[in-house]
CSV table of C-alpha atoms and ligand atoms in Angstrom, one decimal:
chain,number,residue,atom,x,y,z
A,59,MET,CA,-14.3,-20.5,0.0
A,60,ARG,CA,-14.7,-23.6,-1.8
A,61,LEU,CA,-12.2,-23.5,-4.9
A,62,SER,CA,-14.7,-25.3,-7.0
A,63,ARG,CA,-17.1,-22.1,-6.7
A,64,TYR,CA,-14.5,-19.6,-6.8
A,65,PHE,CA,-13.6,-17.6,-9.5
A,66,LEU,CA,-9.5,-18.3,-9.9
A,67,PRO,CA,-8.5,-18.0,-13.4
A,68,VAL,CA,-5.1,-19.4,-13.0
A,69,LEU,CA,-2.4,-19.0,-16.0
A,70,LYS,CA,-0.3,-22.0,-16.6
A,71,GLU,CA,2.0,-20.3,-19.1
A,72,ASP,CA,4.2,-17.0,-18.5
A,73,PRO,CA,2.5,-14.3,-19.7
A,74,LYS,CA,4.5,-12.5,-22.7
A,75,GLU,CA,3.5,-8.8,-21.7
A,76,ALA,CA,4.9,-9.3,-18.1
A,77,GLN,CA,8.5,-7.8,-17.7
A,78,ILE,CA,8.8,-8.4,-13.8
A,79,VAL,CA,8.2,-11.0,-11.2
A,80,SER,CA,5.1,-9.1,-9.8
A,81,HIS,CA,3.0,-8.7,-12.8
A,82,ARG,CA,3.8,-12.2,-14.0
A,83,LEU,CA,2.7,-13.5,-10.6
A,84,MET,CA,-0.6,-11.3,-10.5
A,85,LEU,CA,-1.5,-12.5,-13.9
A,86,ARG,CA,-0.9,-16.0,-13.6
A,87,ALA,CA,-2.6,-16.3,-10.1
A,88,GLY,CA,-5.8,-14.5,-11.6
A,89,MET,CA,-5.6,-11.6,-9.6
A,90,ILE,CA,-5.9,-8.7,-12.1
A,91,LYS,CA,-6.9,-8.6,-16.0
A,92,GLN,CA,-5.7,-5.3,-18.0
A,93,GLN,CA,-8.2,-3.8,-19.8
A,94,ALA,CA,-6.1,-1.0,-21.2
A,95,ALA,CA,-2.8,0.3,-20.8
A,96,GLY,CA,-2.2,0.8,-17.4
A,97,ILE,CA,-5.9,0.0,-16.5
A,98,TYR,CA,-6.9,-3.2,-14.7
A,99,SER,CA,-9.8,-5.2,-13.5
A,100,TRP,CA,-9.6,-6.4,-10.1
A,101,LEU,CA,-10.4,-10.4,-9.8
A,102,PRO,CA,-11.8,-11.5,-7.0
A,103,LEU,CA,-8.3,-12.8,-5.4
A,104,GLY,CA,-6.6,-9.7,-6.2
A,105,PHE,CA,-9.6,-7.4,-5.1
A,106,LYS,CA,-9.4,-9.4,-1.4
A,107,VAL,CA,-5.6,-8.3,-1.0
A,108,LEU,CA,-6.4,-4.7,-2.2
A,109,LYS,CA,-9.3,-4.7,0.6
A,110,ARG,CA,-7.0,-5.9,3.2
A,111,ILE,CA,-4.2,-3.3,2.3
A,112,GLU,CA,-7.0,-0.9,2.4
A,113,GLN,CA,-8.4,-2.1,5.6
A,114,ILE,CA,-4.6,-1.8,7.2
A,115,VAL,CA,-4.3,1.8,6.0
A,116,HIS,CA,-7.9,3.0,7.5
A,117,GLU,CA,-6.8,1.1,10.7
A,118,GLU,CA,-3.7,3.0,11.1
A,119,GLN,CA,-4.7,6.3,9.7
A,120,GLN,CA,-7.5,6.3,12.4
A,121,ARG,CA,-5.6,5.2,15.2
A,122,ALA,CA,-3.3,8.4,14.3
A,123,GLY,CA,-6.6,10.3,14.6
A,124,HIS,CA,-7.2,11.1,10.9
A,125,ILE,CA,-10.7,11.2,9.9
A,126,PRO,CA,-11.9,8.9,6.7
A,127,MET,CA,-14.0,10.6,4.1
A,128,LEU,CA,-14.4,10.2,0.1
A,129,MET,CA,-14.1,12.9,-2.4
A,130,PRO,CA,-15.2,12.2,-6.1
A,131,THR,CA,-12.8,10.9,-9.0
A,132,LEU,CA,-14.0,13.8,-11.3
A,133,GLN,CA,-13.2,17.1,-10.3
A,134,PRO,CA,-14.1,20.5,-12.0
A,135,ALA,CA,-11.3,22.2,-13.6
A,136,ASP,CA,-12.0,25.5,-12.0
A,137,LEU,CA,-10.8,24.3,-8.7
A,138,TRP,CA,-7.2,23.7,-10.5
A,139,ARG,CA,-7.7,27.3,-12.1
A,140,GLU,CA,-7.3,28.7,-9.0
A,141,SER,CA,-4.2,27.0,-7.9
A,142,GLY,CA,-2.7,27.6,-11.0
A,143,ARG,CA,-2.2,23.9,-11.6
A,144,TYR,CA,-4.6,23.3,-14.5
A,145,ASP,CA,-2.1,24.4,-16.6
A,146,ASP,CA,0.8,23.4,-14.8
A,147,TYR,CA,0.1,19.9,-14.0
A,148,GLY,CA,0.8,18.8,-17.9
A,149,GLU,CA,-0.2,15.5,-20.1
A,150,GLU,CA,-0.3,13.3,-17.1
A,151,MET,CA,-3.7,15.0,-16.4
A,152,LEU,CA,-6.7,13.6,-18.1
A,153,ARG,CA,-9.1,16.3,-19.2
A,154,VAL,CA,-12.8,15.3,-19.6
A,155,THR,CA,-15.7,17.7,-21.2
A,156,ASP,CA,-19.2,16.9,-20.2
A,157,ARG,CA,-22.4,17.6,-22.4
A,158,HIS,CA,-22.5,21.5,-21.3
A,159,LYS,CA,-19.0,21.8,-22.5
A,160,ARG,CA,-17.7,22.2,-18.4
A,161,ASP,CA,-14.0,21.2,-18.1
A,162,LEU,CA,-13.7,18.3,-15.8
A,163,LEU,CA,-10.8,16.5,-14.9
A,164,TYR,CA,-10.2,12.8,-13.6
A,165,GLY,CA,-8.1,13.6,-10.0
A,166,PRO,CA,-4.5,13.0,-9.8
A,167,THR,CA,-4.7,14.2,-6.5
A,168,ASN,CA,-6.8,16.2,-4.1
A,169,GLU,CA,-4.9,19.4,-2.9
A,170,GLU,CA,-7.4,21.7,-4.2
A,171,MET,CA,-10.7,19.8,-3.6
A,172,ILE,CA,-9.6,19.3,-0.2
A,173,THR,CA,-8.7,23.0,0.4
A,174,ASP,CA,-12.2,24.2,-1.0
A,175,ILE,CA,-14.0,21.9,1.6
A,176,PHE,CA,-11.9,23.2,4.2
A,177,ARG,CA,-12.4,27.1,3.1
A,178,ALA,CA,-16.3,26.0,3.0
A,179,HIS,CA,-16.6,25.0,6.3
A,180,VAL,CA,-13.9,25.8,8.3
A,181,ASN,CA,-13.3,29.6,10.0
A,182,SER,CA,-11.7,29.3,13.0
A,183,TYR,CA,-8.5,27.9,14.7
A,184,LYS,CA,-10.5,26.3,17.4
A,185,ASP,CA,-11.4,23.8,14.7
A,186,LEU,CA,-7.7,22.6,14.2
A,187,PRO,CA,-6.0,20.5,13.9
A,188,LEU,CA,-7.7,18.9,11.5
A,189,THR,CA,-6.5,15.9,9.3
A,190,LEU,CA,-8.8,14.3,6.5
A,191,TYR,CA,-8.1,11.4,4.3
A,192,HIS,CA,-9.6,9.2,1.7
A,193,ILE,CA,-8.8,6.1,-0.3
A,194,GLN,CA,-9.7,6.6,-4.0
A,195,TRP,CA,-9.2,5.8,-7.6
A,196,LYS,CA,-6.8,8.4,-9.4
A,197,PHE,CA,-5.7,8.8,-12.9
A,198,ARG,CA,-2.4,9.8,-14.1
A,199,ASP,CA,-2.0,9.5,-18.0
A,200,GLU,CA,1.8,8.0,-17.2
A,201,ILE,CA,4.0,8.2,-20.3
A,202,ARG,CA,5.1,4.6,-19.8
A,203,PRO,CA,2.3,2.8,-17.7
A,204,ARG,CA,4.4,-0.6,-16.9
A,205,PHE,CA,5.0,-3.4,-14.5
A,206,GLY,CA,1.3,-3.9,-13.8
A,207,VAL,CA,-0.2,-2.3,-10.9
A,208,MET,CA,3.1,-1.1,-10.3
A,209,ARG,CA,2.9,1.9,-12.8
A,210,GLY,CA,-0.6,2.2,-13.6
A,211,ARG,CA,-2.9,4.9,-15.1
A,212,GLU,CA,-5.6,4.5,-12.8
A,213,PHE,CA,-4.4,3.4,-9.3
A,214,LEU,CA,-5.6,3.4,-6.0
A,215,MET,CA,-4.2,6.0,-3.5
A,216,LYS,CA,-4.8,6.9,-0.2
A,217,ASP,CA,-4.4,10.6,0.4
A,218,GLY,CA,-4.7,12.3,3.5
A,219,TYR,CA,-4.3,16.5,4.3
A,220,ASN,CA,-3.8,18.3,7.5
A,221,PHE,CA,-4.7,21.6,8.2
A,222,ASP,CA,-2.9,23.6,11.3
A,223,LEU,CA,-2.4,26.8,12.6
A,224,THR,CA,1.3,27.0,12.8
A,225,LYS,CA,4.5,25.4,11.0
A,226,GLU,CA,4.7,23.8,14.3
A,227,ASP,CA,1.7,21.9,14.4
A,228,ALA,CA,2.0,21.0,10.8
A,229,LEU,CA,5.0,19.4,11.4
A,230,HIS,CA,4.1,17.1,14.1
A,231,ALA,CA,1.1,16.1,11.6
A,232,TYR,CA,4.2,15.5,9.2
A,233,ASN,CA,5.5,13.0,12.0
A,234,ARG,CA,2.1,11.5,12.8
A,235,HIS,CA,2.0,10.4,9.3
A,236,LEU,CA,5.5,9.2,9.3
A,237,VAL,CA,5.0,7.0,12.3
A,238,SER,CA,1.6,5.8,11.0
A,239,TYR,CA,3.1,4.5,7.8
A,240,LEU,CA,5.8,2.8,9.4
A,241,ARG,CA,3.2,0.7,11.2
A,242,SER,CA,1.5,0.3,8.1
A,243,TYR,CA,4.0,-1.2,6.0
A,244,GLU,CA,5.2,-3.6,8.8
A,245,ARG,CA,1.8,-4.7,9.2
A,246,MET,CA,2.1,-5.8,5.5
A,247,GLY,CA,5.1,-7.6,6.2
A,248,LEU,CA,7.5,-4.7,4.2
A,249,GLN,CA,10.5,-2.8,5.1
A,250,ALA,CA,9.9,0.5,3.3
A,251,ILE,CA,12.6,3.1,4.5
A,252,PRO,CA,11.6,7.0,4.5
A,253,MET,CA,14.2,8.6,2.0
A,254,ARG,CA,14.8,12.4,2.1
A,255,ALA,CA,12.9,13.3,-1.2
A,256,ASP,CA,12.9,16.2,-3.5
A,257,GLY,CA,10.5,19.1,-2.5
A,258,GLY,CA,10.3,20.3,-6.1
A,259,PRO,CA,10.0,23.8,-6.5
A,260,ILE,CA,8.6,24.6,-3.2
A,261,GLY,CA,11.7,23.1,-1.5
A,262,GLY,CA,12.5,22.2,2.1
A,263,ASP,CA,13.5,19.6,4.2
A,264,TYR,CA,9.8,18.3,4.8
A,265,THR,CA,9.2,15.5,2.2
A,266,HIS,CA,10.0,11.9,2.6
A,267,GLU,CA,9.3,9.2,0.5
A,268,PHE,CA,9.0,5.7,1.8
A,269,LEU,CA,10.9,3.1,-0.4
A,270,VAL,CA,11.0,-0.8,-0.5
A,271,LEU,CA,14.1,-2.2,-1.7
A,272,ALA,CA,13.6,-4.3,-4.9
A,273,GLU,CA,16.1,-4.8,-7.7
A,274,THR,CA,12.9,-3.8,-10.0
A,275,GLY,CA,12.4,-0.7,-8.5
A,276,GLU,CA,12.7,2.4,-10.5
A,277,SER,CA,14.3,4.6,-8.0
A,278,GLU,CA,18.1,4.7,-7.3
A,279,VAL,CA,18.9,4.9,-3.9
A,280,PHE,CA,21.7,5.6,-1.4
A,281,TYR,CA,21.8,4.5,2.2
A,282,ASP,CA,23.7,3.8,5.2
A,283,SER,CA,23.2,-0.3,5.8
A,284,GLN,CA,22.4,0.5,9.7
A,285,ILE,CA,19.0,2.0,8.4
A,286,THR,CA,17.5,-1.2,7.5
A,287,ASP,CA,18.3,-2.6,11.2
A,288,LEU,CA,15.5,-0.3,12.4
A,289,THR,CA,11.8,-1.5,13.0
A,290,PHE,CA,9.0,0.0,14.4
A,291,GLY,CA,7.7,-3.4,15.9
A,292,ASP,CA,4.8,-3.4,18.2
A,293,ARG,CA,5.7,-0.3,20.5
A,294,GLN,CA,3.0,1.8,21.7
A,295,ILE,CA,2.8,5.5,20.5
A,296,ASP,CA,0.7,8.1,21.7
A,297,TYR,CA,0.0,10.1,18.3
A,298,ASP,CA,-0.7,13.4,20.4
A,299,ASP,CA,2.6,13.5,22.1
A,300,VAL,CA,4.6,15.7,19.9
A,301,ALA,CA,7.9,15.0,21.4
A,302,GLU,CA,7.4,11.3,21.3
A,303,CYS,CA,6.5,11.4,17.1
A,304,GLN,CA,9.6,13.7,16.8
A,305,ALA,CA,11.5,11.0,18.4
A,306,VAL,CA,10.2,8.3,16.0
A,307,LEU,CA,11.3,10.8,13.3
A,308,GLU,CA,14.7,11.5,14.4
A,309,GLU,CA,15.6,8.1,14.8
A,310,PHE,CA,14.0,6.7,11.4
A,311,THR,CA,15.9,9.7,9.4
A,312,SER,CA,19.2,9.6,11.6
A,313,ARG,CA,21.1,7.5,9.0
A,314,TYR,CA,21.8,8.4,5.4
A,315,ALA,CA,19.1,7.1,3.1
A,316,ARG,CA,18.1,9.4,0.0
A,317,THR,CA,17.2,8.7,-3.8
A,318,ASP,CA,18.9,9.9,-6.7
A,319,GLU,CA,17.2,13.1,-6.6
A,320,THR,CA,18.4,14.3,-3.5
A,321,HIS,CA,21.8,12.2,-3.5
A,322,ASP,CA,24.9,14.0,-2.1
A,323,GLN,CA,28.0,12.2,-2.6
A,324,GLU,CA,30.1,13.8,-0.7
A,325,VAL,CA,28.0,13.5,2.4
A,326,PHE,CA,27.5,9.9,1.3
A,327,ASP,CA,31.4,9.4,1.0
A,328,GLN,CA,31.7,10.1,4.9
A,329,ILE,CA,30.0,6.8,5.8
A,330,PRO,CA,32.3,3.9,6.6
A,331,GLU,CA,32.8,2.0,3.4
A,332,GLU,CA,31.3,-1.1,4.6
A,333,ARG,CA,27.9,0.4,5.4
A,334,ARG,CA,27.7,2.3,2.1
A,335,ARG,CA,24.9,0.7,-0.2
A,336,THR,CA,23.4,1.6,-3.8
A,337,ALA,CA,20.5,-0.3,-4.6
A,338,ARG,CA,17.0,0.4,-6.3
A,339,GLY,CA,13.5,0.9,-4.6
A,340,ILE,CA,10.1,1.3,-5.0
A,341,GLU,CA,8.3,4.3,-3.7
A,342,VAL,CA,5.1,3.2,-2.0
A,343,GLY,CA,4.4,6.6,-0.2
A,344,GLN,CA,5.5,9.9,0.3
A,345,ILE,CA,4.9,12.7,3.0
A,346,PHE,CA,5.0,16.4,2.3
A,347,TYR,CA,4.6,19.7,4.2
A,348,PHE,CA,4.2,22.7,1.9
A,349,GLY,CA,2.9,25.3,4.3
A,350,THR,CA,0.5,28.0,2.8
A,351,LYS,CA,1.1,27.1,-1.1
A,352,TYR,CA,-2.7,25.9,-1.5
A,353,SER,CA,-4.1,27.8,1.2
A,354,GLU,CA,-2.9,31.1,0.2
A,355,ALA,CA,-3.8,30.7,-3.4
A,356,MET,CA,-7.2,29.3,-2.7
A,357,GLY,CA,-8.0,31.4,0.5
A,358,ALA,CA,-8.2,28.9,3.0
A,359,THR,CA,-7.9,30.8,6.1
A,360,VAL,CA,-8.9,30.8,9.6
A,361,ARG,CA,-9.6,33.4,12.6
A,362,THR,CA,-6.9,33.3,15.2
A,363,SER,CA,-7.5,34.5,19.0
A,364,ASP,CA,-6.6,37.7,18.3
A,365,SER,CA,-9.2,37.8,15.5
A,366,THR,CA,-6.7,38.1,12.6
A,367,GLN,CA,-7.1,36.0,9.3
A,368,VAL,CA,-4.1,33.7,8.7
A,369,PRO,CA,-4.0,31.0,6.0
A,370,VAL,CA,-3.7,27.4,7.5
A,371,HIS,CA,-0.3,25.5,7.1
A,372,MET,CA,-1.0,22.4,4.9
A,373,GLY,CA,0.6,19.0,4.1
A,374,SER,CA,-0.3,16.0,2.1
A,375,HIS,CA,0.4,12.5,2.6
A,376,GLY,CA,0.0,9.8,0.1
A,377,ILE,CA,0.3,5.8,0.2
A,378,GLY,CA,0.1,4.1,-3.2
A,379,VAL,CA,-2.6,1.4,-2.2
A,380,SER,CA,-2.7,-0.8,-5.4
A,381,ARG,CA,1.1,-0.1,-5.9
A,382,LEU,CA,1.7,-2.0,-3.0
A,383,LEU,CA,0.5,-5.4,-4.5
A,384,GLY,CA,3.3,-5.3,-6.6
A,385,ALA,CA,6.0,-4.3,-4.5
A,386,ILE,CA,4.8,-6.9,-1.6
A,387,ILE,CA,5.0,-9.5,-4.2
A,388,GLU,CA,8.4,-8.5,-5.5
A,389,ALA,CA,9.7,-8.6,-1.7
A,390,ASN,CA,7.9,-11.8,-1.0
A,391,HIS,CA,8.2,-14.9,-3.7
A,392,ASP,CA,9.9,-17.7,-4.6
A,393,ASP,CA,10.4,-19.6,-8.1
A,394,LYS,CA,7.2,-21.4,-7.3
A,395,GLY,CA,4.9,-18.2,-6.9
A,396,ILE,CA,3.8,-15.6,-4.3
A,397,ILE,CA,4.6,-15.7,-0.5
A,398,TRP,CA,1.8,-13.8,1.4
A,399,PRO,CA,3.0,-11.8,4.4
A,400,GLU,CA,0.2,-13.0,6.9
A,401,GLY,CA,-1.0,-9.2,7.2
A,402,VAL,CA,-2.3,-9.2,3.7
A,403,THR,CA,-2.9,-12.7,2.8
A,404,PRO,CA,-6.3,-13.4,0.7
A,405,PHE,CA,-6.9,-16.5,2.6
A,406,HIS,CA,-5.3,-17.4,5.6
A,407,VAL,CA,-5.1,-21.5,4.9
A,408,GLY,CA,-5.0,-23.8,2.2
A,409,ILE,CA,-7.2,-27.2,2.3
A,410,VAL,CA,-5.7,-29.5,-0.3
A,411,ASN,CA,-8.2,-32.8,-0.5
A,412,LEU,CA,-6.1,-35.2,-2.1
A,413,LYS,CA,-9.0,-37.9,-3.3
A,414,GLN,CA,-11.9,-35.9,-3.7
A,415,GLY,CA,-14.9,-38.3,-3.8
A,416,ASP,CA,-13.6,-40.5,-1.1
A,417,ASN,CA,-16.1,-40.4,1.8
A,418,SER,CA,-13.5,-40.1,4.8
A,419,THR,CA,-11.4,-38.0,2.9
A,420,ASP,CA,-14.1,-35.4,2.0
A,421,SER,CA,-15.7,-35.4,5.2
A,422,ALA,CA,-12.3,-34.8,7.4
A,423,CYS,CA,-11.6,-31.9,5.0
A,424,GLN,CA,-15.1,-30.5,5.6
A,425,ALA,CA,-14.9,-30.7,9.4
A,426,ILE,CA,-11.4,-28.7,9.2
A,427,TYR,CA,-12.8,-26.4,7.0
A,428,ALA,CA,-15.7,-25.5,9.0
A,429,GLU,CA,-13.7,-25.5,12.3
A,430,LEU,CA,-11.2,-22.6,10.4
A,431,GLN,CA,-14.4,-20.7,9.8
A,432,HIS,CA,-15.8,-21.2,13.2
A,433,ARG,CA,-12.4,-19.7,14.4
A,434,GLY,CA,-12.9,-16.7,12.3
A,435,LEU,CA,-10.4,-17.5,9.7
A,436,ASP,CA,-10.8,-17.5,6.1
A,437,PRO,CA,-9.5,-21.2,4.4
A,438,LEU,CA,-9.6,-21.7,0.7
A,439,TYR,CA,-10.7,-25.2,0.4
A,440,ASP,CA,-9.6,-27.2,-2.8
A,441,ASP,CA,-12.2,-29.4,-3.5
A,442,ARG,CA,-11.5,-29.7,-7.4
A,443,ASP,CA,-11.3,-33.1,-9.0
A,444,GLU,CA,-7.8,-32.5,-9.7
A,445,ARG,CA,-4.3,-34.2,-9.5
A,446,ALA,CA,-2.5,-33.6,-6.4
A,447,GLY,CA,0.3,-31.7,-8.4
A,448,ALA,CA,-1.7,-29.1,-9.8
A,449,LYS,CA,-3.6,-28.5,-6.7
A,450,PHE,CA,-0.1,-28.0,-5.0
A,451,ALA,CA,1.1,-26.1,-7.8
A,452,SER,CA,-2.0,-23.8,-7.5
A,453,MET,CA,-1.7,-23.2,-3.9
A,454,ASP,CA,2.1,-22.7,-4.2
A,455,LEU,CA,1.4,-20.2,-7.3
A,456,ILE,CA,-1.3,-17.9,-4.8
A,457,GLY,CA,1.0,-18.2,-1.8
A,458,LEU,CA,-1.0,-18.8,1.5
A,459,PRO,CA,0.9,-19.1,4.1
A,460,TRP,CA,-0.4,-22.5,5.3
A,461,ARG,CA,-1.6,-25.6,3.6
A,462,ILE,CA,-3.1,-28.4,5.0
A,463,THR,CA,-3.2,-31.7,2.9
A,464,VAL,CA,-5.7,-34.2,3.5
A,465,GLY,CA,-5.4,-37.8,2.3
A,466,PRO,CA,-6.7,-41.3,3.0
A,467,ARG,CA,-3.2,-42.4,3.7
A,468,GLY,CA,-2.6,-40.0,6.5
A,469,LEU,CA,-6.1,-40.2,8.1
A,470,THR,CA,-6.1,-43.8,8.9
A,471,ASN,CA,-3.3,-42.7,11.5
A,472,ASN,CA,-5.4,-39.5,12.2
A,473,LYS,CA,-2.9,-37.2,10.5
A,474,VAL,CA,-2.9,-34.3,8.0
A,475,GLU,CA,-0.1,-32.5,6.5
A,476,LEU,CA,0.4,-28.9,7.6
A,477,THR,CA,3.1,-27.0,5.2
A,478,CYS,CA,4.4,-23.6,5.8
A,479,ARG,CA,4.4,-21.8,2.5
A,480,ARG,CA,7.5,-19.5,3.1
A,481,THR,CA,10.2,-22.2,4.8
A,482,GLY,CA,8.6,-25.1,2.8
A,483,GLN,CA,8.5,-27.4,6.0
A,484,SER,CA,5.9,-30.0,6.4
A,485,GLU,CA,4.8,-31.6,9.5
A,486,GLU,CA,2.5,-34.6,10.3
A,487,LEU,CA,0.1,-33.7,12.8
A,488,SER,CA,-3.7,-34.7,13.9
A,489,PRO,CA,-6.3,-32.4,12.4
A,490,ALA,CA,-6.8,-30.8,15.5
A,491,ASP,CA,-3.2,-29.8,16.2
A,492,ALA,CA,-3.0,-28.7,12.6
A,493,ILE,CA,-6.0,-26.3,13.0
A,494,HIS,CA,-4.3,-25.3,16.4
A,495,ARG,CA,-1.4,-24.1,14.6
A,496,VAL,CA,-2.7,-22.1,12.2
A,497,ALA,CA,-5.5,-20.4,14.2
B,139,ATP,P1,6.5,7.9,-9.0
B,139,ATP,O1,7.8,8.8,-8.8
B,139,ATP,O2,6.3,6.5,-8.9
B,139,ATP,O3,5.7,8.5,-10.3
B,139,ATP,P2,4.7,9.8,-7.6
B,139,ATP,O4,5.8,10.5,-6.8
B,139,ATP,O5,4.6,10.5,-8.6
B,139,ATP,O6,5.1,8.4,-8.0
B,139,ATP,P3,3.1,10.6,-5.5
B,139,ATP,O7,2.2,12.0,-6.1
B,139,ATP,O8,3.9,10.8,-4.2
B,139,ATP,O9,3.5,9.7,-6.5
B,139,ATP,O10,1.8,9.8,-4.8
B,139,ATP,C1,1.7,9.4,-3.8
B,139,ATP,C2,1.9,7.4,-4.2
B,139,ATP,O11,1.3,7.0,-5.0
B,139,ATP,C3,3.4,7.0,-4.7
B,139,ATP,O12,4.2,7.1,-3.7
B,139,ATP,C4,3.1,5.8,-5.2
B,139,ATP,O13,3.1,4.9,-4.2
B,139,ATP,C5,1.9,6.2,-5.8
B,139,ATP,N1,1.5,5.8,-7.2
B,139,ATP,C6,1.9,7.1,-7.8
B,139,ATP,N2,2.0,7.1,-9.4
B,139,ATP,C7,1.5,5.9,-9.5
B,139,ATP,C8,0.8,4.8,-10.4
B,139,ATP,N3,1.1,5.5,-11.6
B,139,ATP,N4,0.6,3.7,-10.7
B,139,ATP,C9,0.6,3.1,-9.1
B,139,ATP,N5,0.9,3.7,-8.1
B,139,ATP,C10,1.2,5.0,-8.4
B,140,MG,MG1,4.8,10.1,-10.8
B,141,MG,MG1,8.0,9.8,-6.9
B,142,MG,MG1,6.1,10.6,-4.7
């Protein structure tokens, strides 16, 4: 993309409404525009990152054997009357009435609808196990939308639902989700720690929230510092292997890590003092096994091998796709701007032309731009007629991992400058070597 033809409305001043760094940087980098409290337009740069995050989530879910689909944003109230949640959900639910006076709602989550789909089409245990998911906009009328996309009212969520014959099978689905989530967050350059969460009225040990440590997080968390040494890395996993998935769960939940809702000071005090940590975290996902709660209420049963009808065991599993942009920026920035992890960066590399209009500089930039594209990369070429200082400031703000700076002086020695955004280190290289380094 040529910056002169792109739409990147960067702001010079800090927007007053932003209280935390990720919100400030997303507004300044021209990624989002607020349209109403907690409701945002995704401008091209923000949209690109959102799509990259979505893509990672899709790839990792499908790797785990989970099946993509799409349910609507509007749902009939009657489904929620069947489960009893139409009244219980409270003020976070946005209720709508159509011209025929039928009650609808903008979905805050999809347990009821997916259960309705399941009961309409699945009758036999032979069709299990089944895990369906979608990535769709949700609406929750949060009492205090804030921090930009971190706590929006309209937000993008991946929500997946498993259907299994037995509790044991459903717990394997739970473990698959845990593994696939660990992989997803790591690909986004994040460490998200599974922490034991509160099962609410249903209770049980089978819910974990994934938290990214950050000072601006809304949850208070307590953990054993050893948990932060664990990484999933590039190990191979067979998602059908029950024992292998269970081992990952055990490994990643073997150290104390809880939010304030489940914190137990007595247990915490048994950890050696130098390993005890209290911090704040951002919830970027949650997995939940809830058994037959919805299948019983809504009649989602299957026929077993001995021809009895049993309600299926279910779980639901969510990732805060749009919130992740905020979380990634909270964990990856400096005083100049965002520092995108390679896995989610909107463009792979920026090219800065120091002397727009100078024939040799223009053609060197053009050649680098074309070669990077040829290699399947997505470069952003700053071909605007602007001062070098302004071009550097924009590049630093939008945080691409690499910058190639091209000017007439360097070119006389066949050199350009390659700068790493994260370390700030620069090197003089030939254009071919610079391309080779980033490709
Ligand atoms: P929170 O505790 O932050 O209100 P939640 O526990 O109500 O979140 P879940 O129902 O677990 O949310 O939804 C799955 C994921 O969706 C959450 O882990 C979070 O990452 C994301 N999410 C929830 N509410 C919002 C919101 N208002 N804005 C952006 N993302 C959200
Ligand atoms: Mg909530
Ligand atoms: Mg929560
Ligand atoms: Mg949650």
